[in-house]
Each structure stands twice: as structure tokens, then as C-alpha cells.
Coordinates of C-alpha atoms in Angstrom, one line a residue:
M1 CA 8.4 -10.8 2.7
N2 CA 11.5 -9.4 4.2
L3 CA 11.5 -7.0 1.3
K4 CA 14.3 -4.6 2.5
K5 CA 16.2 -4.5 5.7
F6 CA 17.4 -1.2 6.8
G7 CA 19.2 -0.2 10.4
L8 CA 16.7 1.5 12.5
G9 CA 19.0 4.6 12.9
L10 CA 18.0 7.4 14.8
V11 CA 15.3 8.8 13.1
S12 CA 12.7 7.4 15.1
A13 CA 14.6 7.6 18.3
A14 CA 14.4 11.7 17.5
I15 CA 10.4 11.8 17.2
L16 CA 9.7 9.8 20.1
A17 CA 9.9 12.7 22.6
G18 CA 6.3 13.7 22.4
C19 CA 4.3 10.5 21.3
S20 CA 0.8 10.2 23.9
A21 CA 0.6 7.0 26.0
G22 CA -2.2 4.2 24.9
G23 CA -4.5 4.7 22.0
A24 CA -8.6 5.6 22.5
S25 CA -10.7 7.0 20.0
N26 CA -13.8 9.1 20.8
G27 CA -16.6 7.9 22.9
N28 CA -18.9 7.5 19.4
T29 CA -16.0 6.3 16.8
V30 CA -13.5 3.5 16.9
K31 CA -10.3 4.8 14.8
L32 CA -7.7 2.4 13.1
G33 CA -5.0 3.4 11.7
G34 CA -2.6 2.3 8.8
N35 CA 1.1 2.9 7.7
F36 CA 1.7 2.1 4.4
E37 CA 4.0 2.5 1.7
L38 CA 1.7 3.7 -1.4
T39 CA 4.3 5.6 -3.1
G40 CA 7.8 5.1 -3.5
N41 CA 10.0 1.7 -3.9
V42 CA 7.2 -0.5 -2.7
A43 CA 4.6 1.0 -3.8
A44 CA 3.0 -1.7 -5.1
Y45 CA 2.8 -3.4 -1.4
G46 CA 2.0 -1.1 0.4
S47 CA -1.4 0.0 -1.7
A48 CA -2.3 -3.5 -2.0
M49 CA -2.2 -4.1 1.6
D50 CA -3.7 -0.5 2.2
N51 CA -6.8 -1.2 0.1
A52 CA -7.3 -4.8 1.5
V53 CA -7.6 -2.9 5.3
K54 CA -10.1 -0.7 4.1
L55 CA -12.1 -3.5 2.3
A56 CA -12.3 -5.2 5.8
V57 CA -13.4 -2.0 7.5
E58 CA -15.7 -1.1 5.4
Q59 CA -17.1 -4.6 5.4
K60 CA -17.1 -4.5 9.2
G61 CA -19.2 -1.2 9.5
K62 CA -19.2 -0.9 13.0
L63 CA -16.9 -1.7 15.9
L64 CA -18.3 -2.3 19.7
D65 CA -21.7 -0.8 18.6
K66 CA -19.8 2.3 17.6
E67 CA -18.7 3.9 13.9
L68 CA -15.4 2.2 12.7
K69 CA -12.9 4.5 11.0
Y70 CA -9.8 3.6 9.0
V71 CA -7.2 6.4 8.8
S72 CA -4.2 5.8 6.6
Y73 CA -1.0 7.8 5.6
D74 CA 1.6 7.6 2.7
N75 CA 5.1 6.3 4.5
K76 CA 6.7 7.2 0.7
S77 CA 8.9 3.8 1.3
E78 CA 10.8 6.2 3.8
K79 CA 12.0 5.8 7.1
T80 CA 11.7 9.0 8.1
E81 CA 8.3 9.4 6.5
V82 CA 7.7 6.2 8.5
A83 CA 8.2 7.4 11.8
S84 CA 6.5 11.1 11.2
V85 CA 3.1 8.7 9.9
A86 CA 3.8 7.0 12.9
K87 CA 3.9 9.8 15.4
K88 CA 0.7 11.5 13.5
L89 CA -1.6 8.0 14.2
V90 CA -0.7 8.6 17.6
S91 CA -1.5 11.7 17.9
E92 CA -5.0 10.9 16.1
K93 CA -6.0 8.6 18.8
V94 CA -6.5 5.4 17.1
V95 CA -6.6 2.4 18.6
G96 CA -4.7 0.0 16.8
V97 CA -2.3 0.4 13.6
V98 CA -1.9 -2.1 10.2
G99 CA 1.3 -1.8 8.9
P100 CA 4.2 -0.8 7.7
A101 CA 4.8 -3.4 5.0
T102 CA 8.3 -4.1 5.0
T103 CA 10.5 -5.1 8.2
G104 CA 12.8 -1.9 7.2
D105 CA 10.1 0.6 7.9
A106 CA 8.6 -1.8 10.8
Q107 CA 11.7 -1.3 12.9
V108 CA 11.3 2.4 12.5
S109 CA 7.5 2.8 13.7
I110 CA 8.1 -0.2 16.9
P111 CA 9.6 2.0 19.1
I112 CA 6.9 4.9 18.8
M113 CA 4.0 2.2 19.1
E114 CA 5.8 0.7 22.1
Q115 CA 5.8 3.9 23.6
A116 CA 2.6 5.1 23.0
K117 CA 1.3 1.4 23.6
I118 CA -0.8 1.2 20.7
P119 CA -1.0 -2.2 19.5
A120 CA 0.5 -2.9 15.8
V121 CA -0.2 -5.3 13.5
F122 CA 2.0 -5.9 10.7
P123 CA 1.1 -8.1 7.7
A124 CA 4.5 -9.2 6.1
T125 CA 7.0 -8.1 7.8
T126 CA 8.8 -11.6 8.0
G127 CA 12.2 -10.6 9.2
D128 CA 13.7 -12.8 11.6
G129 CA 13.2 -11.6 15.4
I130 CA 11.1 -8.5 14.0
T131 CA 8.9 -9.1 17.4
L132 CA 11.8 -8.9 20.0
K133 CA 13.7 -6.8 21.3
D134 CA 16.5 -9.2 21.1
A135 CA 16.6 -11.1 18.3
K136 CA 18.5 -13.8 20.1
N137 CA 16.3 -13.9 23.1
P138 CA 12.7 -15.2 22.2
E139 CA 11.5 -14.1 25.7
S140 CA 12.4 -10.3 24.7
V141 CA 9.1 -10.1 23.4
Y142 CA 7.5 -6.5 22.3
D143 CA 4.5 -5.5 24.3
Y144 CA 2.4 -3.7 21.7
I145 CA 3.7 -5.3 18.1
F146 CA 2.2 -8.4 16.7
R147 CA 2.7 -9.9 12.9
V148 CA 0.5 -12.3 10.7
C149 CA 3.2 -14.2 8.8
F150 CA 5.7 -16.7 9.2
S151 CA 9.0 -15.7 9.6
D152 CA 12.2 -16.0 6.9
N153 CA 13.4 -18.8 9.0
Y154 CA 10.2 -20.5 9.4
Q155 CA 9.9 -20.5 5.2
G156 CA 13.8 -22.7 4.9
V157 CA 12.4 -25.2 7.3
V158 CA 9.4 -26.0 5.4
G159 CA 11.4 -25.8 2.3
A160 CA 13.5 -28.6 3.6
G161 CA 10.7 -30.4 4.5
F162 CA 8.7 -30.3 1.5
V163 CA 11.8 -31.5 -0.9
S164 CA 12.6 -34.4 1.6
Q165 CA 8.8 -35.3 1.0
K166 CA 8.3 -34.2 -2.9
F167 CA 11.7 -35.7 -3.8
P168 CA 12.9 -38.6 -1.4
N169 CA 16.9 -38.5 -1.2
A170 CA 17.2 -35.7 -3.3
K171 CA 20.7 -34.2 -3.6
V172 CA 20.4 -30.4 -3.5
A173 CA 22.2 -27.6 -4.9
I174 CA 21.8 -24.1 -3.5
L175 CA 22.1 -21.0 -5.2
Q176 CA 21.9 -17.9 -2.8
D177 CA 22.3 -14.0 -3.4
S178 CA 25.2 -13.2 -1.1
A179 CA 23.9 -9.9 -1.2
S180 CA 20.7 -10.4 0.7
D181 CA 19.7 -11.2 4.3
Y182 CA 16.7 -12.4 3.0
S183 CA 18.2 -15.2 0.8
K184 CA 20.9 -16.1 3.1
G185 CA 18.6 -17.2 6.0
L186 CA 16.3 -18.7 4.2
S187 CA 19.5 -20.5 2.5
E188 CA 21.0 -21.1 6.1
A189 CA 17.4 -22.8 7.7
F190 CA 17.0 -24.9 4.8
E191 CA 20.6 -26.4 4.7
K192 CA 20.5 -26.8 8.8
T193 CA 17.1 -28.8 8.5
Y194 CA 17.7 -30.6 5.3
T195 CA 21.0 -32.1 6.7
D196 CA 19.8 -32.9 10.1
A197 CA 19.5 -36.2 11.7
K198 CA 15.8 -36.1 11.2
I199 CA 15.5 -35.9 7.2
G200 CA 19.7 -36.3 6.5
G201 CA 19.4 -35.1 3.1
Q202 CA 22.9 -34.2 1.6
I203 CA 23.8 -30.9 -0.1
V204 CA 26.6 -31.2 -2.5
A205 CA 26.7 -27.7 -4.5
K206 CA 26.7 -24.4 -3.0
E207 CA 26.9 -21.0 -5.5
T208 CA 26.0 -17.6 -5.2
Y209 CA 25.3 -14.4 -7.2
Q210 CA 24.2 -10.5 -6.3
S211 CA 21.1 -8.5 -6.3
K212 CA 20.8 -6.7 -9.5
D213 CA 22.8 -9.3 -11.4
T214 CA 21.5 -10.0 -14.9
D215 CA 23.9 -12.2 -16.6
F216 CA 24.0 -16.0 -14.7
Q217 CA 25.5 -18.1 -17.4
A218 CA 29.0 -18.2 -15.2
V219 CA 27.2 -19.5 -12.3
L220 CA 25.1 -21.9 -13.7
T221 CA 27.3 -23.3 -16.0
S222 CA 29.2 -24.2 -13.0
L223 CA 26.2 -25.8 -11.4
K224 CA 25.1 -27.4 -14.6
S225 CA 28.5 -29.8 -14.3
K226 CA 27.4 -30.7 -10.7
S227 CA 25.3 -34.0 -9.8
F228 CA 22.0 -32.7 -8.2
D229 CA 18.3 -33.1 -8.1
V230 CA 16.9 -30.5 -6.9
L231 CA 17.9 -27.0 -7.0
Y232 CA 17.3 -24.7 -3.9
I233 CA 16.7 -20.8 -4.9
P234 CA 16.0 -18.6 -2.2
G235 CA 15.9 -15.0 -4.1
Y236 CA 13.3 -12.3 -5.3
Y237 CA 11.5 -13.0 -8.3
E238 CA 13.5 -10.1 -10.5
E239 CA 17.1 -12.2 -10.1
V240 CA 15.3 -15.8 -10.1
G241 CA 12.8 -15.1 -13.2
L242 CA 15.6 -14.5 -15.2
I243 CA 18.0 -17.5 -13.7
I244 CA 15.1 -19.7 -14.0
K245 CA 14.9 -18.8 -18.2
Q246 CA 19.1 -18.9 -18.5
A247 CA 19.2 -22.5 -16.4
R248 CA 16.3 -24.0 -18.8
E249 CA 18.1 -22.4 -21.7
L250 CA 21.5 -24.5 -20.4
G251 CA 19.1 -27.0 -19.9
I252 CA 19.4 -27.6 -16.4
T253 CA 15.9 -29.3 -16.2
Q254 CA 16.0 -30.3 -12.2
P255 CA 13.1 -28.9 -10.0
I256 CA 13.8 -25.2 -8.8
V257 CA 12.5 -24.6 -5.4
G258 CA 12.6 -21.0 -3.8
G259 CA 10.5 -18.9 -0.9
D260 CA 7.9 -16.1 -1.1
G261 CA 10.2 -13.7 -3.1
L262 CA 8.9 -15.6 -6.2
S263 CA 5.5 -14.3 -5.3
S264 CA 4.8 -12.0 -8.5
E265 CA 2.9 -12.4 -11.7
K266 CA 6.4 -10.9 -12.9
L267 CA 7.8 -14.4 -12.5
A268 CA 6.6 -15.8 -15.6
E269 CA 7.3 -13.2 -17.6
L270 CA 11.1 -13.1 -16.4
A271 CA 11.1 -16.7 -16.6
G272 CA 10.6 -16.4 -21.2
N273 CA 8.7 -18.9 -22.1
K274 CA 6.0 -21.2 -20.3
A275 CA 8.1 -24.5 -20.7
N276 CA 10.6 -22.6 -18.6
L277 CA 8.5 -22.3 -15.7
T278 CA 8.1 -26.2 -15.0
N279 CA 8.9 -28.0 -12.0
V280 CA 9.1 -24.9 -10.1
F281 CA 8.0 -24.5 -6.5
Y282 CA 8.0 -21.9 -3.9
T283 CA 6.8 -21.5 -0.4
A284 CA 4.1 -18.5 0.0
H285 CA 1.4 -17.5 2.7
F286 CA -1.6 -17.1 0.1
S287 CA -3.0 -18.5 -3.1
A288 CA -5.7 -17.1 -5.1
K289 CA -6.2 -20.6 -6.3
S290 CA -7.5 -21.9 -3.1
T291 CA -11.0 -23.5 -3.0
D292 CA -11.6 -22.6 0.6
A293 CA -15.0 -21.0 0.4
D294 CA -13.8 -17.9 3.0
V295 CA -10.6 -17.4 0.7
Q296 CA -12.9 -17.1 -2.6
E297 CA -15.5 -14.6 -0.7
F298 CA -12.2 -12.5 -0.1
I299 CA -11.2 -12.7 -3.8
K300 CA -14.3 -11.7 -5.0
A301 CA -15.0 -8.9 -2.5
Y302 CA -11.5 -7.9 -3.4
K303 CA -11.9 -8.2 -7.6
E304 CA -15.7 -6.0 -7.4
K305 CA -13.8 -3.1 -5.5
Y306 CA -10.5 -2.8 -7.1
N307 CA -10.8 -4.7 -10.3
T308 CA -7.7 -7.2 -9.7
T309 CA -7.0 -10.3 -7.8
P310 CA -5.7 -9.9 -5.0
D311 CA -2.1 -11.1 -4.0
S312 CA -0.6 -12.2 -0.7
F313 CA 0.1 -8.8 0.8
S314 CA -3.6 -8.2 0.2
A315 CA -4.3 -11.3 2.1
L316 CA -2.3 -10.7 4.9
A317 CA -3.3 -7.1 5.7
Y318 CA -6.9 -8.1 5.5
D319 CA -6.1 -11.0 8.2
A320 CA -4.1 -8.1 10.3
A321 CA -7.1 -6.1 10.1
Q322 CA -9.3 -8.7 11.0
L323 CA -7.5 -10.0 13.3
L324 CA -7.1 -6.5 15.2
M325 CA -10.9 -6.0 15.2
K326 CA -11.5 -9.6 16.7
A327 CA -9.1 -8.6 19.6
I328 CA -10.8 -5.0 19.9
E329 CA -14.5 -7.4 20.2
K330 CA -12.6 -9.7 22.8
A331 CA -11.4 -7.0 24.5
G332 CA -14.9 -5.4 24.8
S333 CA -13.2 -1.9 25.2
T334 CA -10.6 0.3 23.2
D335 CA -8.0 -0.2 26.2
A336 CA -4.8 -0.4 24.6
Q337 CA -3.9 -3.2 27.2
A338 CA -6.7 -4.7 27.1
I339 CA -6.4 -5.2 22.8
K340 CA -2.9 -6.3 23.3
K341 CA -3.6 -8.9 26.0
A342 CA -6.8 -10.7 23.6
L343 CA -3.9 -10.2 20.6
A344 CA -1.5 -12.3 22.6
E345 CA -4.3 -15.0 23.2
S346 CA -5.6 -15.1 19.8
T347 CA -6.4 -18.9 19.3
D348 CA -7.6 -20.4 15.8
F349 CA -8.2 -17.6 14.4
D350 CA -9.6 -18.2 10.5
G351 CA -8.1 -16.3 8.1
V352 CA -7.6 -15.9 4.5
T353 CA -3.6 -17.0 4.7
G354 CA -4.9 -20.1 7.1
T355 CA -5.7 -20.4 10.5
F356 CA -3.0 -19.7 13.0
T357 CA -2.3 -19.5 17.2
M358 CA -0.5 -16.3 18.2
G359 CA 2.8 -17.7 19.6
K360 CA 4.4 -16.3 22.6
D361 CA 6.7 -14.7 20.4
H362 CA 3.9 -13.0 18.6
T363 CA 4.4 -14.5 15.6
P364 CA 1.9 -17.2 14.4
L365 CA 1.9 -20.7 14.2
K366 CA 0.8 -21.5 11.0
S367 CA 1.1 -23.3 7.6
A368 CA 3.1 -22.2 4.6
V369 CA 1.3 -22.6 1.2
V370 CA 3.8 -24.2 -1.7
I371 CA 2.8 -22.7 -4.8
E372 CA 3.5 -25.1 -7.9
F373 CA 3.7 -24.1 -11.6
Q374 CA 3.6 -26.4 -14.6
N375 CA 4.6 -25.3 -17.9
G376 CA 4.1 -21.2 -16.9
E377 CA 0.9 -22.1 -15.1
E378 CA 0.0 -22.5 -11.4
V379 CA -1.6 -25.6 -10.7
S380 CA -1.6 -26.6 -7.3
A381 CA -1.1 -25.0 -3.8
K382 CA -1.1 -27.2 -0.9
E383 CA 0.0 -26.5 3.1
Y384 CA 2.9 -27.8 4.6
S385 CA 4.1 -27.1 8.0
A386 CA 7.6 -27.1 10.0
Q387 CA 5.8 -29.4 12.6

């Protein structure tokens, strides 16, 4: 999820000097690194990811007939620390890095990983263009940067396709966060796809709110006066949970559709009583309700080790670690060039967040999961593709 976006600034550029090129562990060990937000504003995401990578490495045990070691450090959800951790991992001669968690933190680490020629796999940085030197040029791909999640834009496209299939000919109202690039990006992609010639849908109303708002009565009252069939709210659970509660209390009963920002156990709590969280859907990366054998095996192992059910962030990080280790095996060595080539050529990777092939832009070609809530409970999780 594109949790927070920050400008790259000067902090990473300032410490690039001194980063040596090419990751290579010692003769008896293959060392992987983790750059995660273990404390600070987004510690919940980083800690879950770090735990998942630890589990993946523990399960693997050895790699290339050598001891497999994982070292991770806390970037404290701060850009300066992200850069410091990246440099430290380079100095420790890791052969690959998983993390950071957020798009903003990942942007800081990119130039360091690129200069050091160490492959980095981002689990959940959905920000559009994160793997590109120029977001507007799909050919300008970073050599050593990969991710295992889909992009923000992709979610909007999938959301539009889902609405058109689930609610044929529905008139849609959009309520977006005017202060969030994430929300605006999903909204734009949804509207463009839903109104194109292929679907030919109607957007009959567009309203806005702002992050940290808690009272949505005015905008919801305005929406209630409009004639629409589906309400699309591409925001984060902190606000959307309250919007759902207040919308239902106002008598707005239409289905509500959102993005992966709704992926939180706190959504149900914020939405109030269970009846409020009815006919609510959102695009996601993973569902613990999946009946897939590999998914259930991962959930069982994660719960046994950490006494909690893994979330989307855990699942994405687990896949990131597995993808990196598989690439090292395919490369047959710890040579950075061979590993990044193997990552770029990954096909039909079978992960707990789905089966995917790595795209030319180092973003996977994969389906999204649409989660359905009825009466406060998740009742289904179905895959949808933008194709």
C-alpha cells in the first residue's frame, strides 16, 4: 500500500559516497538484509513484514548449500534512518534486501541499492512508477529494484472492472481524499477505466474529504441527495471506517467499494455495528480466508511462530523473501548481476499473494483480490484481473 509519500530530498544522496558495489556474502554464508520500520509511525507494517521474512528464511535454512542468514535493522520510519540502514546493509555485504515498507521510505533507499548494485525487493510499495527512474517513461527501469505488489493505478482499474461485473450499469459516486496522492491516483484510474468505451459507465457525482477529518456529515448529506448505485471511496481505513459508519447512519445503503487502504482489523471497529459493514468491498493483495493450500500452510506457520494471523503486509514480505531466494537459487551464485537477471526473468512464481510473472518494469503481473464484507464479517475473497 502506498502508505505515505515523501520527496527523496538530499538525505540519501548525501551518504551515497562510500557505498561499495556488488553484494557478496562470505564463502560459507549467504546473507539477506531487511530494511524495515520496526518503530515509529508505521511500525505495525514494518514489524509484520520483518517477521514474515524471518519465517521464510528460517523455513529455508540453507541456500546454495551454505548457511542462510538474515540481518535486519530498524529504520524507525524515518528517511535519515532508512538511508543509514541501507548503507549498513551494503557494508555487511548482503546479497539482497527486502524492504522498506512504504513508498516514501523505499524512494530513499533506491539510489543506495542501485549504486551498490544490490537487488532490493519491495513488498508493499504500490506507488506508481516506484521501479522507474522516470515515472512517465516505462522504459527507464531501475536495474536492481523490484516489487511483489501491484500498483495504485492497477487497483483503480481492477476496482472499475469489478464494479462493472458485480453491479452492471451502476451509476457511481466517488468520494476521495483530496490530500492523498494514493486516493487521487486510485480515483483517477477508476474513473478513466469505468467511463472508457469498453465499460461505458457513468460517474454521477464526485466529492472530497481530507485526511484526519472525523465529521463527514456535510459531504455525505450532499451525496445522499444524488442518485447513484455504488459509492467508490479510495482512502485509508482511519477515515473510511468512520465514513461507512456515518453513511449508514444517514441511510446511505448503497454498496461501498475501496482500495487496499481498507485492509485493517480496525475497519470493523470504526464502522460501528456489524450491520454497517454490509455490502462493503475492497481490492487487496491477500486474504487469510483463502482456501489455497500454500496460503493455509503459511498462515499456520506464521500463527505458530507469532501467535497472530498474518495480514497483507506479512504475506507480501513472505513472497518478497521467497522470490529473492528463488532468484539466488536460479542464479546459482551470489553474483549481483546474475541475481537481478533471475529476478527480472521470474515467471509463474507461486506465492501466497498469488501467482505472477515479473513485468518488464519490475512490477509483477498479477491479479488483485476483492474482499467482500457482509454484516461485519469477511465472507468472500475473489481474484480479479485488469486484463
